[in-house]
Amino acid sequence: MAKAKQMECISKISCFLILLLVTFGVARVATKPNIILLFADDLGYGDLSVYGHPTSSTPNLDKMASQGLLFTQFYSASPLCSPSRAALLTGRYQTRSGVYPAVFASGSVGGLPLNETTIAEGLKDEGYTTSIVGKWHLGVGKDNEYLPTRQGFDSYLGIPYSQDMCPCVHKVCFYPNVPCIDKACENGNVPCPLFQNENIVQQPADFLELMQNYLKGAESFIKTSADKKTPFFLYLAFQHMHAPQFAGKMFTNSSIRGQFGDALNEMDWAVGQIFQYIEEAGVKDNTFVFFTADNGPSLAREIYGGNAGPLRCGKYSTWEGGHREPAIAWWPGKIKPGRTMEVAATVDVFPTLMNIVGGKIPANVTMDGVDMAPILFNDGKSNRDFFIFYPGDPNKTLGIFAIRWKEYKAHYYSHGGLCTTTHPDVVCRSNYTLHAYDPPLLYNLHNDPGEIYELNVKEYSDVMKQIETLKKSFEADMVWGESQMGRGQSPELEPCARPGCTPFPSCCTTSSFLQQDMSLALI
Ligand code: MG
């Protein structure tokens, strides 16, 4: 009898313990915020209406900014697509991961090395469901070895590179009925493939329906994850605003800014849709949303490209216009609405997210990012007091092109960017050859964000001393990864829905799959 009582007691205690564990375990998981990272392409600092563009209309991003925290000094780690994505997702400079020089081509052998830990992998370890919708641009490789599904993402819907790496469709670029100009397309490549996980479901991708299809994927992912009550991470990497621009029926001729404005309207609308989805899924109050972009505007596109506002030059250059981006952090009840002038960068996103979810920063690797929590939650000062600038084509011999320390920025080298040869500012022009500066060119970015008025370095010897020390110590700590672009490219590696077909590459089409459901089932 006594033994039976004892057993009953033990069983009650274990039931209680199990109940306690389940209750608090579930509660712990449920309180982890969902994370949405919105990443625009080739968007200039001055392109959004909330950043002052006089003829852009971006009401959804403006609303996000009015409810969130707007950054005025936020940097992308590279002025170019692939390397900036590598840095965002790993928290490390692209020089460490080997994602340099330039970008991955449609048939590149290399990709973001699989031993790099991505944000998606970090969040998966914390119980997150993860998905990417949109432009990957970190390699496809042989047998899809570098697709996002091999880098911590449970599901993928998107084109794995930029749309200017694809042929013109019916002699027009993607914007309705605009003939291809300015080498905006690559007619020798396979048509743009739309992947769903690791399968090509549409080739050529239909750009006039693309944003809607991306949203179908995003919506189904948000809904499924919310229904399952698992915290989720959605990385929505827009093809917008990269050239050639495109816009669906709803946004054709919708902007007084022309094609770029129409495409921007479509992207802004998509941002609004994402907010609607989290509201409908009942997770709006527990979702952290962060918006920024990979690099500055392509000045080669002239009136069809973006705008860096008051900043100098654009894409591919280490002047402010290449690196400084719009950035908005949004989390109702957690992040106070406002505007911060603190310096932060894309490499900071990874450590910040890990701090928010209680995750671990990868051990045994050098992280370049610092936690942005003091800026986001405490109205405080940035943990970052310097920022390193590498151009779109960094190399070991030249190393660092520029350093920002506090409000000062010193340029050691510069070369032209993706720009015409007639731009009024000669240093921005594509034919502006490599220039070394000894002594370095020094500017005060607080007084002179446009980097116009050189300071006399002799009068700033203490500043230069500090910058030199930082440069030496950063370069001593820089271990350059093997260049992934140096591994070359091959037409056989271009993603083709009908491998081995002829005539290659135009035979790579999937017209029979066009009706495929674009929703993102979790794999
Ligand atoms: Mg880009």
PDB file of C-alpha atoms in Angstrom, residues 219-477:
ATOM      1  CA  GLU A 219       2.369  34.342 -47.902  1.00  0.00           C
ATOM      2  CA  SER A 220       2.131  30.563 -47.827  1.00  0.00           C
ATOM      3  CA  PHE A 221       5.367  30.337 -45.835  1.00  0.00           C
ATOM      4  CA  ILE A 222       4.202  32.898 -43.250  1.00  0.00           C
ATOM      5  CA  LYS A 223       0.770  31.286 -42.923  1.00  0.00           C
ATOM      6  CA  THR A 224       2.079  27.721 -42.659  1.00  0.00           C
ATOM      7  CA  SER A 225       4.689  28.678 -40.072  1.00  0.00           C
ATOM      8  CA  ALA A 226       2.214  30.716 -38.019  1.00  0.00           C
ATOM      9  CA  ASP A 227      -0.343  27.876 -38.118  1.00  0.00           C
ATOM     10  CA  LYS A 228       2.314  25.466 -36.882  1.00  0.00           C
ATOM     11  CA  LYS A 229       3.277  27.979 -34.195  1.00  0.00           C
ATOM     12  CA  THR A 230       6.932  27.681 -35.067  1.00  0.00           C
ATOM     13  CA  PRO A 231       9.049  30.821 -35.181  1.00  0.00           C
ATOM     14  CA  PHE A 232      10.024  31.636 -38.745  1.00  0.00           C
ATOM     15  CA  PHE A 233      12.722  33.451 -40.661  1.00  0.00           C
ATOM     16  CA  LEU A 234      11.784  34.867 -44.069  1.00  0.00           C
ATOM     17  CA  TYR A 235      14.514  36.384 -46.200  1.00  0.00           C
ATOM     18  CA  LEU A 236      12.806  38.250 -49.038  1.00  0.00           C
ATOM     19  CA  ALA A 237      15.536  39.348 -51.443  1.00  0.00           C
ATOM     20  CA  PHE A 238      13.926  41.452 -54.159  1.00  0.00           C
ATOM     21  CA  GLN A 239      15.037  41.370 -57.802  1.00  0.00           C
ATOM     22  CA  HIS A 240      13.958  45.019 -57.701  1.00  0.00           C
ATOM     23  CA  MET A 241      15.638  47.586 -58.253  1.00  0.00           C
ATOM     24  CA  HIS A 242      18.337  45.885 -60.330  1.00  0.00           C
ATOM     25  CA  ALA A 243      18.360  46.514 -64.072  1.00  0.00           C
ATOM     26  CA  PRO A 244      16.583  45.758 -66.257  1.00  0.00           C
ATOM     27  CA  GLN A 245      13.632  47.003 -64.270  1.00  0.00           C
ATOM     28  CA  PHE A 246      10.254  45.362 -64.506  1.00  0.00           C
ATOM     29  CA  ALA A 247       6.761  45.935 -63.202  1.00  0.00           C
ATOM     30  CA  GLY A 248       3.558  43.962 -63.531  1.00  0.00           C
ATOM     31  CA  LYS A 249       0.270  45.169 -64.941  1.00  0.00           C
ATOM     32  CA  MET A 250      -0.817  46.875 -61.724  1.00  0.00           C
ATOM     33  CA  PHE A 251       2.224  49.147 -61.728  1.00  0.00           C
ATOM     34  CA  THR A 252       2.835  49.904 -65.381  1.00  0.00           C
ATOM     35  CA  ASN A 253       2.849  53.689 -65.788  1.00  0.00           C
ATOM     36  CA  SER A 254       1.974  54.101 -62.109  1.00  0.00           C
ATOM     37  CA  SER A 255       4.764  56.550 -61.262  1.00  0.00           C
ATOM     38  CA  ILE A 256       5.755  59.973 -62.484  1.00  0.00           C
ATOM     39  CA  ARG A 257       9.364  58.819 -62.008  1.00  0.00           C
ATOM     40  CA  GLY A 258       9.121  56.504 -65.017  1.00  0.00           C
ATOM     41  CA  GLN A 259      10.227  52.856 -65.201  1.00  0.00           C
ATOM     42  CA  PHE A 260      12.350  52.948 -62.073  1.00  0.00           C
ATOM     43  CA  GLY A 261       9.427  54.520 -60.229  1.00  0.00           C
ATOM     44  CA  ASP A 262       7.022  51.845 -61.483  1.00  0.00           C
ATOM     45  CA  ALA A 263       9.352  49.060 -60.341  1.00  0.00           C
ATOM     46  CA  LEU A 264       9.833  50.827 -57.003  1.00  0.00           C
ATOM     47  CA  ASN A 265       6.070  51.088 -56.610  1.00  0.00           C
ATOM     48  CA  GLU A 266       5.791  47.338 -57.129  1.00  0.00           C
ATOM     49  CA  MET A 267       8.482  46.639 -54.527  1.00  0.00           C
ATOM     50  CA  ASP A 268       6.894  49.017 -52.043  1.00  0.00           C
ATOM     51  CA  TRP A 269       3.502  47.403 -52.604  1.00  0.00           C
ATOM     52  CA  ALA A 270       5.086  44.009 -51.892  1.00  0.00           C
ATOM     53  CA  VAL A 271       6.438  45.339 -48.590  1.00  0.00           C
ATOM     54  CA  GLY A 272       2.889  46.387 -47.705  1.00  0.00           C
ATOM     55  CA  GLN A 273       1.621  42.911 -48.604  1.00  0.00           C
ATOM     56  CA  ILE A 274       4.145  41.308 -46.256  1.00  0.00           C
ATOM     57  CA  PHE A 275       2.859  43.456 -43.390  1.00  0.00           C
ATOM     58  CA  GLN A 276      -0.672  42.437 -44.310  1.00  0.00           C
ATOM     59  CA  TYR A 277       0.284  38.735 -44.239  1.00  0.00           C
ATOM     60  CA  ILE A 278       1.778  38.925 -40.749  1.00  0.00           C
ATOM     61  CA  GLU A 279      -1.316  40.754 -39.550  1.00  0.00           C
ATOM     62  CA  GLU A 280      -3.632  38.138 -41.077  1.00  0.00           C
ATOM     63  CA  ALA A 281      -1.514  35.348 -39.595  1.00  0.00           C
ATOM     64  CA  GLY A 282      -1.862  36.962 -36.144  1.00  0.00           C
ATOM     65  CA  VAL A 283       1.878  37.359 -35.619  1.00  0.00           C
ATOM     66  CA  LYS A 284       2.322  41.074 -36.227  1.00  0.00           C
ATOM     67  CA  ASP A 285       3.217  41.902 -32.631  1.00  0.00           C
ATOM     68  CA  ASN A 286       5.847  39.216 -32.446  1.00  0.00           C
ATOM     69  CA  THR A 287       7.693  39.850 -35.685  1.00  0.00           C
ATOM     70  CA  PHE A 288      10.899  41.790 -36.190  1.00  0.00           C
ATOM     71  CA  VAL A 289      11.197  43.224 -39.706  1.00  0.00           C
ATOM     72  CA  PHE A 290      14.375  44.746 -41.085  1.00  0.00           C
ATOM     73  CA  PHE A 291      14.690  46.440 -44.472  1.00  0.00           C
ATOM     74  CA  THR A 292      17.875  47.413 -46.270  1.00  0.00           C
ATOM     75  CA  ALA A 293      19.670  46.924 -49.614  1.00  0.00           C
ATOM     76  CA  ASP A 294      22.782  45.319 -51.074  1.00  0.00           C
ATOM     77  CA  ASN A 295      24.507  48.268 -52.777  1.00  0.00           C
ATOM     78  CA  GLY A 296      24.032  51.721 -54.199  1.00  0.00           C
ATOM     79  CA  PRO A 297      22.510  52.699 -57.520  1.00  0.00           C
ATOM     80  CA  SER A 298      23.884  51.651 -60.885  1.00  0.00           C
ATOM     81  CA  LEU A 299      24.914  54.945 -62.449  1.00  0.00           C
ATOM     82  CA  ALA A 300      25.457  53.125 -65.738  1.00  0.00           C
ATOM     83  CA  ARG A 301      21.678  53.150 -66.099  1.00  0.00           C
ATOM     84  CA  GLU A 302      21.489  56.938 -66.029  1.00  0.00           C
ATOM     85  CA  ILE A 303      17.818  57.987 -65.839  1.00  0.00           C
ATOM     86  CA  TYR A 304      16.763  54.328 -65.522  1.00  0.00           C
ATOM     87  CA  GLY A 305      18.935  53.757 -62.451  1.00  0.00           C
ATOM     88  CA  GLY A 306      18.665  54.689 -58.786  1.00  0.00           C
ATOM     89  CA  ASN A 307      19.731  57.738 -56.870  1.00  0.00           C
ATOM     90  CA  ALA A 308      22.280  58.082 -54.076  1.00  0.00           C
ATOM     91  CA  GLY A 309      20.790  61.367 -52.839  1.00  0.00           C
ATOM     92  CA  PRO A 310      23.486  63.603 -51.350  1.00  0.00           C
ATOM     93  CA  LEU A 311      26.143  60.863 -51.501  1.00  0.00           C
ATOM     94  CA  ARG A 312      28.995  60.547 -53.979  1.00  0.00           C
ATOM     95  CA  CYS A 313      29.080  57.927 -56.794  1.00  0.00           C
ATOM     96  CA  GLY A 314      27.224  54.594 -56.680  1.00  0.00           C
ATOM     97  CA  LYS A 315      27.433  50.851 -57.207  1.00  0.00           C
ATOM     98  CA  TYR A 316      30.895  49.217 -57.273  1.00  0.00           C
ATOM     99  CA  SER A 317      32.696  52.188 -55.753  1.00  0.00           C
ATOM    100  CA  THR A 318      33.888  52.809 -52.213  1.00  0.00           C
ATOM    101  CA  TRP A 319      32.503  56.325 -52.079  1.00  0.00           C
ATOM    102  CA  GLU A 320      29.463  56.678 -49.833  1.00  0.00           C
ATOM    103  CA  GLY A 321      26.989  56.249 -52.693  1.00  0.00           C
ATOM    104  CA  GLY A 322      28.199  52.684 -53.255  1.00  0.00           C
ATOM    105  CA  HIS A 323      27.803  51.504 -49.669  1.00  0.00           C
ATOM    106  CA  ARG A 324      25.417  53.645 -47.658  1.00  0.00           C
ATOM    107  CA  GLU A 325      21.839  52.373 -47.820  1.00  0.00           C
ATOM    108  CA  PRO A 326      18.369  53.030 -46.530  1.00  0.00           C
ATOM    109  CA  ALA A 327      17.702  50.828 -43.476  1.00  0.00           C
ATOM    110  CA  ILE A 328      14.614  50.521 -41.294  1.00  0.00           C
ATOM    111  CA  ALA A 329      14.077  48.341 -38.217  1.00  0.00           C
ATOM    112  CA  TRP A 330      10.492  47.599 -37.167  1.00  0.00           C
ATOM    113  CA  TRP A 331       9.132  45.758 -34.143  1.00  0.00           C
ATOM    114  CA  PRO A 332       6.081  47.269 -32.452  1.00  0.00           C
ATOM    115  CA  GLY A 333       6.379  47.640 -28.711  1.00  0.00           C
ATOM    116  CA  LYS A 334      10.059  46.701 -28.785  1.00  0.00           C
ATOM    117  CA  ILE A 335      11.700  49.254 -31.079  1.00  0.00           C
ATOM    118  CA  LYS A 336      10.806  52.870 -30.432  1.00  0.00           C
ATOM    119  CA  PRO A 337       9.874  54.793 -33.582  1.00  0.00           C
ATOM    120  CA  GLY A 338      12.490  57.351 -34.525  1.00  0.00           C
ATOM    121  CA  ARG A 339      15.614  58.057 -36.474  1.00  0.00           C
ATOM    122  CA  THR A 340      19.169  57.123 -35.582  1.00  0.00           C
ATOM    123  CA  MET A 341      22.399  58.612 -36.841  1.00  0.00           C
ATOM    124  CA  GLU A 342      24.463  55.787 -35.347  1.00  0.00           C
ATOM    125  CA  VAL A 343      26.718  53.817 -37.676  1.00  0.00           C
ATOM    126  CA  ALA A 344      25.717  50.212 -38.371  1.00  0.00           C
ATOM    127  CA  ALA A 345      26.208  47.718 -41.191  1.00  0.00           C
ATOM    128  CA  THR A 346      24.816  44.617 -42.884  1.00  0.00           C
ATOM    129  CA  VAL A 347      27.434  42.448 -41.157  1.00  0.00           C
ATOM    130  CA  ASP A 348      25.825  43.485 -37.860  1.00  0.00           C
ATOM    131  CA  VAL A 349      22.512  41.808 -38.699  1.00  0.00           C
ATOM    132  CA  PHE A 350      23.696  38.262 -37.883  1.00  0.00           C
ATOM    133  CA  PRO A 351      25.028  38.949 -34.352  1.00  0.00           C
ATOM    134  CA  THR A 352      22.009  41.150 -33.646  1.00  0.00           C
ATOM    135  CA  LEU A 353      19.544  38.408 -34.595  1.00  0.00           C
ATOM    136  CA  MET A 354      21.470  35.853 -32.559  1.00  0.00           C
ATOM    137  CA  ASN A 355      21.280  38.144 -29.557  1.00  0.00           C
ATOM    138  CA  ILE A 356      17.531  38.661 -30.046  1.00  0.00           C
ATOM    139  CA  VAL A 357      16.743  34.937 -30.217  1.00  0.00           C
ATOM    140  CA  GLY A 358      19.332  33.825 -27.650  1.00  0.00           C
ATOM    141  CA  GLY A 359      21.326  31.974 -30.305  1.00  0.00           C
ATOM    142  CA  LYS A 360      25.004  31.361 -30.725  1.00  0.00           C
ATOM    143  CA  ILE A 361      27.463  33.220 -32.889  1.00  0.00           C
ATOM    144  CA  PRO A 362      29.570  30.710 -34.843  1.00  0.00           C
ATOM    145  CA  ALA A 363      32.663  29.723 -32.905  1.00  0.00           C
ATOM    146  CA  ASN A 364      36.149  29.570 -34.400  1.00  0.00           C
ATOM    147  CA  VAL A 365      35.544  32.181 -37.096  1.00  0.00           C
ATOM    148  CA  THR A 366      36.163  35.915 -37.095  1.00  0.00           C
ATOM    149  CA  MET A 367      32.880  37.806 -37.014  1.00  0.00           C
ATOM    150  CA  ASP A 368      33.030  41.331 -38.380  1.00  0.00           C
ATOM    151  CA  GLY A 369      29.538  42.223 -37.207  1.00  0.00           C
ATOM    152  CA  VAL A 370      28.703  43.792 -33.879  1.00  0.00           C
ATOM    153  CA  ASP A 371      25.406  43.629 -32.027  1.00  0.00           C
ATOM    154  CA  MET A 372      23.020  46.475 -32.910  1.00  0.00           C
ATOM    155  CA  ALA A 373      20.853  45.883 -29.824  1.00  0.00           C
ATOM    156  CA  PRO A 374      21.998  49.067 -28.041  1.00  0.00           C
ATOM    157  CA  ILE A 375      20.802  51.125 -31.015  1.00  0.00           C
ATOM    158  CA  LEU A 376      17.566  49.203 -31.519  1.00  0.00           C
ATOM    159  CA  PHE A 377      16.335  48.772 -27.974  1.00  0.00           C
ATOM    160  CA  ASN A 378      18.140  51.165 -25.688  1.00  0.00           C
ATOM    161  CA  ASP A 379      18.226  54.402 -27.603  1.00  0.00           C
ATOM    162  CA  GLY A 380      21.925  54.017 -27.296  1.00  0.00           C
ATOM    163  CA  LYS A 381      25.204  54.276 -29.008  1.00  0.00           C
ATOM    164  CA  SER A 382      26.502  51.925 -31.648  1.00  0.00           C
ATOM    165  CA  ASN A 383      29.042  49.273 -30.689  1.00  0.00           C
ATOM    166  CA  ARG A 384      30.726  50.078 -33.989  1.00  0.00           C
ATOM    167  CA  ASP A 385      33.199  52.952 -34.245  1.00  0.00           C
ATOM    168  CA  PHE A 386      34.821  52.060 -37.565  1.00  0.00           C
ATOM    169  CA  PHE A 387      33.845  50.569 -40.897  1.00  0.00           C
ATOM    170  CA  ILE A 388      36.018  49.077 -43.636  1.00  0.00           C
ATOM    171  CA  PHE A 389      35.394  49.645 -47.353  1.00  0.00           C
ATOM    172  CA  TYR A 390      36.449  47.143 -50.013  1.00  0.00           C
ATOM    173  CA  PRO A 391      35.494  47.779 -53.646  1.00  0.00           C
ATOM    174  CA  GLY A 392      33.494  45.386 -55.847  1.00  0.00           C
ATOM    175  CA  ASP A 393      36.784  43.758 -56.892  1.00  0.00           C
ATOM    176  CA  PRO A 394      38.974  43.566 -53.784  1.00  0.00           C
ATOM    177  CA  ASN A 395      42.408  41.969 -53.892  1.00  0.00           C
ATOM    178  CA  LYS A 396      45.043  41.087 -51.351  1.00  0.00           C
ATOM    179  CA  THR A 397      47.720  43.375 -52.765  1.00  0.00           C
ATOM    180  CA  LEU A 398      45.703  46.565 -52.423  1.00  0.00           C
ATOM    181  CA  GLY A 399      43.612  45.509 -49.444  1.00  0.00           C
ATOM    182  CA  ILE A 400      41.444  48.162 -47.807  1.00  0.00           C
ATOM    183  CA  PHE A 401      40.261  51.009 -50.036  1.00  0.00           C
ATOM    184  CA  ALA A 402      38.810  53.253 -47.336  1.00  0.00           C
ATOM    185  CA  ILE A 403      38.121  53.373 -43.601  1.00  0.00           C
ATOM    186  CA  ARG A 404      35.564  55.276 -41.647  1.00  0.00           C
ATOM    187  CA  TRP A 405      36.437  56.011 -38.033  1.00  0.00           C
ATOM    188  CA  LYS A 406      33.836  58.001 -36.126  1.00  0.00           C
ATOM    189  CA  GLU A 407      32.875  60.847 -38.468  1.00  0.00           C
ATOM    190  CA  TYR A 408      36.077  60.661 -40.510  1.00  0.00           C
ATOM    191  CA  LYS A 409      36.662  58.675 -43.658  1.00  0.00           C
ATOM    192  CA  ALA A 410      40.070  58.155 -45.257  1.00  0.00           C
ATOM    193  CA  HIS A 411      40.417  56.892 -48.837  1.00  0.00           C
ATOM    194  CA  TYR A 412      43.612  54.989 -49.690  1.00  0.00           C
ATOM    195  CA  TYR A 413      42.462  53.968 -53.165  1.00  0.00           C
ATOM    196  CA  SER A 414      39.526  54.534 -55.434  1.00  0.00           C
ATOM    197  CA  HIS A 415      38.422  53.570 -58.899  1.00  0.00           C
ATOM    198  CA  GLY A 416      35.352  54.207 -60.982  1.00  0.00           C
ATOM    199  CA  GLY A 417      32.080  52.425 -60.442  1.00  0.00           C
ATOM    200  CA  LEU A 418      29.303  51.009 -62.603  1.00  0.00           C
ATOM    201  CA  CYS A 419      28.752  54.283 -64.324  1.00  0.00           C
ATOM    202  CA  THR A 420      28.814  55.978 -67.685  1.00  0.00           C
ATOM    203  CA  THR A 421      31.997  57.633 -68.957  1.00  0.00           C
ATOM    204  CA  THR A 422      30.215  60.963 -69.075  1.00  0.00           C
ATOM    205  CA  HIS A 423      29.082  61.347 -65.464  1.00  0.00           C
ATOM    206  CA  PRO A 424      29.787  64.902 -64.243  1.00  0.00           C
ATOM    207  CA  ASP A 425      31.896  63.618 -61.337  1.00  0.00           C
ATOM    208  CA  VAL A 426      35.000  62.066 -62.951  1.00  0.00           C
ATOM    209  CA  VAL A 427      35.886  59.841 -59.980  1.00  0.00           C
ATOM    210  CA  CYS A 428      32.579  57.991 -60.415  1.00  0.00           C
ATOM    211  CA  ARG A 429      33.086  57.239 -64.118  1.00  0.00           C
ATOM    212  CA  SER A 430      33.653  53.635 -65.148  1.00  0.00           C
ATOM    213  CA  ASN A 431      36.883  54.621 -66.919  1.00  0.00           C
ATOM    214  CA  TYR A 432      38.350  56.342 -63.862  1.00  0.00           C
ATOM    215  CA  THR A 433      41.347  54.094 -63.329  1.00  0.00           C
ATOM    216  CA  LEU A 434      42.749  52.953 -59.990  1.00  0.00           C
ATOM    217  CA  HIS A 435      44.125  55.881 -58.015  1.00  0.00           C
ATOM    218  CA  ALA A 436      46.270  55.508 -54.907  1.00  0.00           C
ATOM    219  CA  TYR A 437      46.187  58.362 -52.393  1.00  0.00           C
ATOM    220  CA  ASP A 438      49.262  59.106 -50.346  1.00  0.00           C
ATOM    221  CA  PRO A 439      48.494  60.811 -48.104  1.00  0.00           C
ATOM    222  CA  PRO A 440      44.942  59.451 -48.008  1.00  0.00           C
ATOM    223  CA  LEU A 441      41.983  61.673 -48.870  1.00  0.00           C
ATOM    224  CA  LEU A 442      40.250  62.591 -45.651  1.00  0.00           C
ATOM    225  CA  TYR A 443      36.655  63.786 -45.218  1.00  0.00           C
ATOM    226  CA  ASN A 444      34.347  64.569 -42.328  1.00  0.00           C
ATOM    227  CA  LEU A 445      31.116  62.735 -43.119  1.00  0.00           C
ATOM    228  CA  HIS A 446      29.102  64.549 -40.489  1.00  0.00           C
ATOM    229  CA  ASN A 447      29.782  67.912 -42.086  1.00  0.00           C
ATOM    230  CA  ASP A 448      30.268  66.656 -45.599  1.00  0.00           C
ATOM    231  CA  PRO A 449      28.321  63.459 -46.432  1.00  0.00           C
ATOM    232  CA  GLY A 450      28.975  64.073 -50.131  1.00  0.00           C
ATOM    233  CA  GLU A 451      32.774  63.730 -49.665  1.00  0.00           C
ATOM    234  CA  ILE A 452      33.461  66.961 -51.498  1.00  0.00           C
ATOM    235  CA  TYR A 453      35.707  68.969 -49.201  1.00  0.00           C
ATOM    236  CA  GLU A 454      39.047  67.340 -48.445  1.00  0.00           C
ATOM    237  CA  LEU A 455      40.518  67.933 -45.021  1.00  0.00           C
ATOM    238  CA  ASN A 456      44.161  68.751 -44.621  1.00  0.00           C
ATOM    239  CA  VAL A 457      45.579  65.536 -43.171  1.00  0.00           C
ATOM    240  CA  LYS A 458      48.404  67.446 -41.466  1.00  0.00           C
ATOM    241  CA  GLU A 459      45.834  69.238 -39.368  1.00  0.00           C
ATOM    242  CA  TYR A 460      44.251  65.902 -38.472  1.00  0.00           C
ATOM    243  CA  SER A 461      47.340  63.916 -37.569  1.00  0.00           C
ATOM    244  CA  ASP A 462      45.712  62.382 -34.466  1.00  0.00           C
ATOM    245  CA  VAL A 463      42.767  61.177 -36.546  1.00  0.00           C
ATOM    246  CA  MET A 464      45.095  59.755 -39.189  1.00  0.00           C
ATOM    247  CA  LYS A 465      47.169  58.001 -36.531  1.00  0.00           C
ATOM    248  CA  GLN A 466      44.081  56.285 -35.188  1.00  0.00           C
ATOM    249  CA  ILE A 467      42.941  55.315 -38.679  1.00  0.00           C
ATOM    250  CA  GLU A 468      46.387  53.929 -39.559  1.00  0.00           C
ATOM    251  CA  THR A 469      46.387  51.821 -36.392  1.00  0.00           C
ATOM    252  CA  LEU A 470      42.932  50.437 -37.175  1.00  0.00           C
ATOM    253  CA  LYS A 471      43.948  49.688 -40.746  1.00  0.00           C
ATOM    254  CA  LYS A 472      47.072  47.807 -39.706  1.00  0.00           C
ATOM    255  CA  SER A 473      45.310  45.757 -37.076  1.00  0.00           C
ATOM    256  CA  PHE A 474      42.351  44.907 -39.354  1.00  0.00           C
ATOM    257  CA  GLU A 475      44.620  43.857 -42.194  1.00  0.00           C
ATOM    258  CA  ALA A 476      46.785  41.768 -39.866  1.00  0.00           C
ATOM    259  CA  ASP A 477      43.647  39.893 -38.824  1.00  0.00           C
TER     260      ASP A 477
END
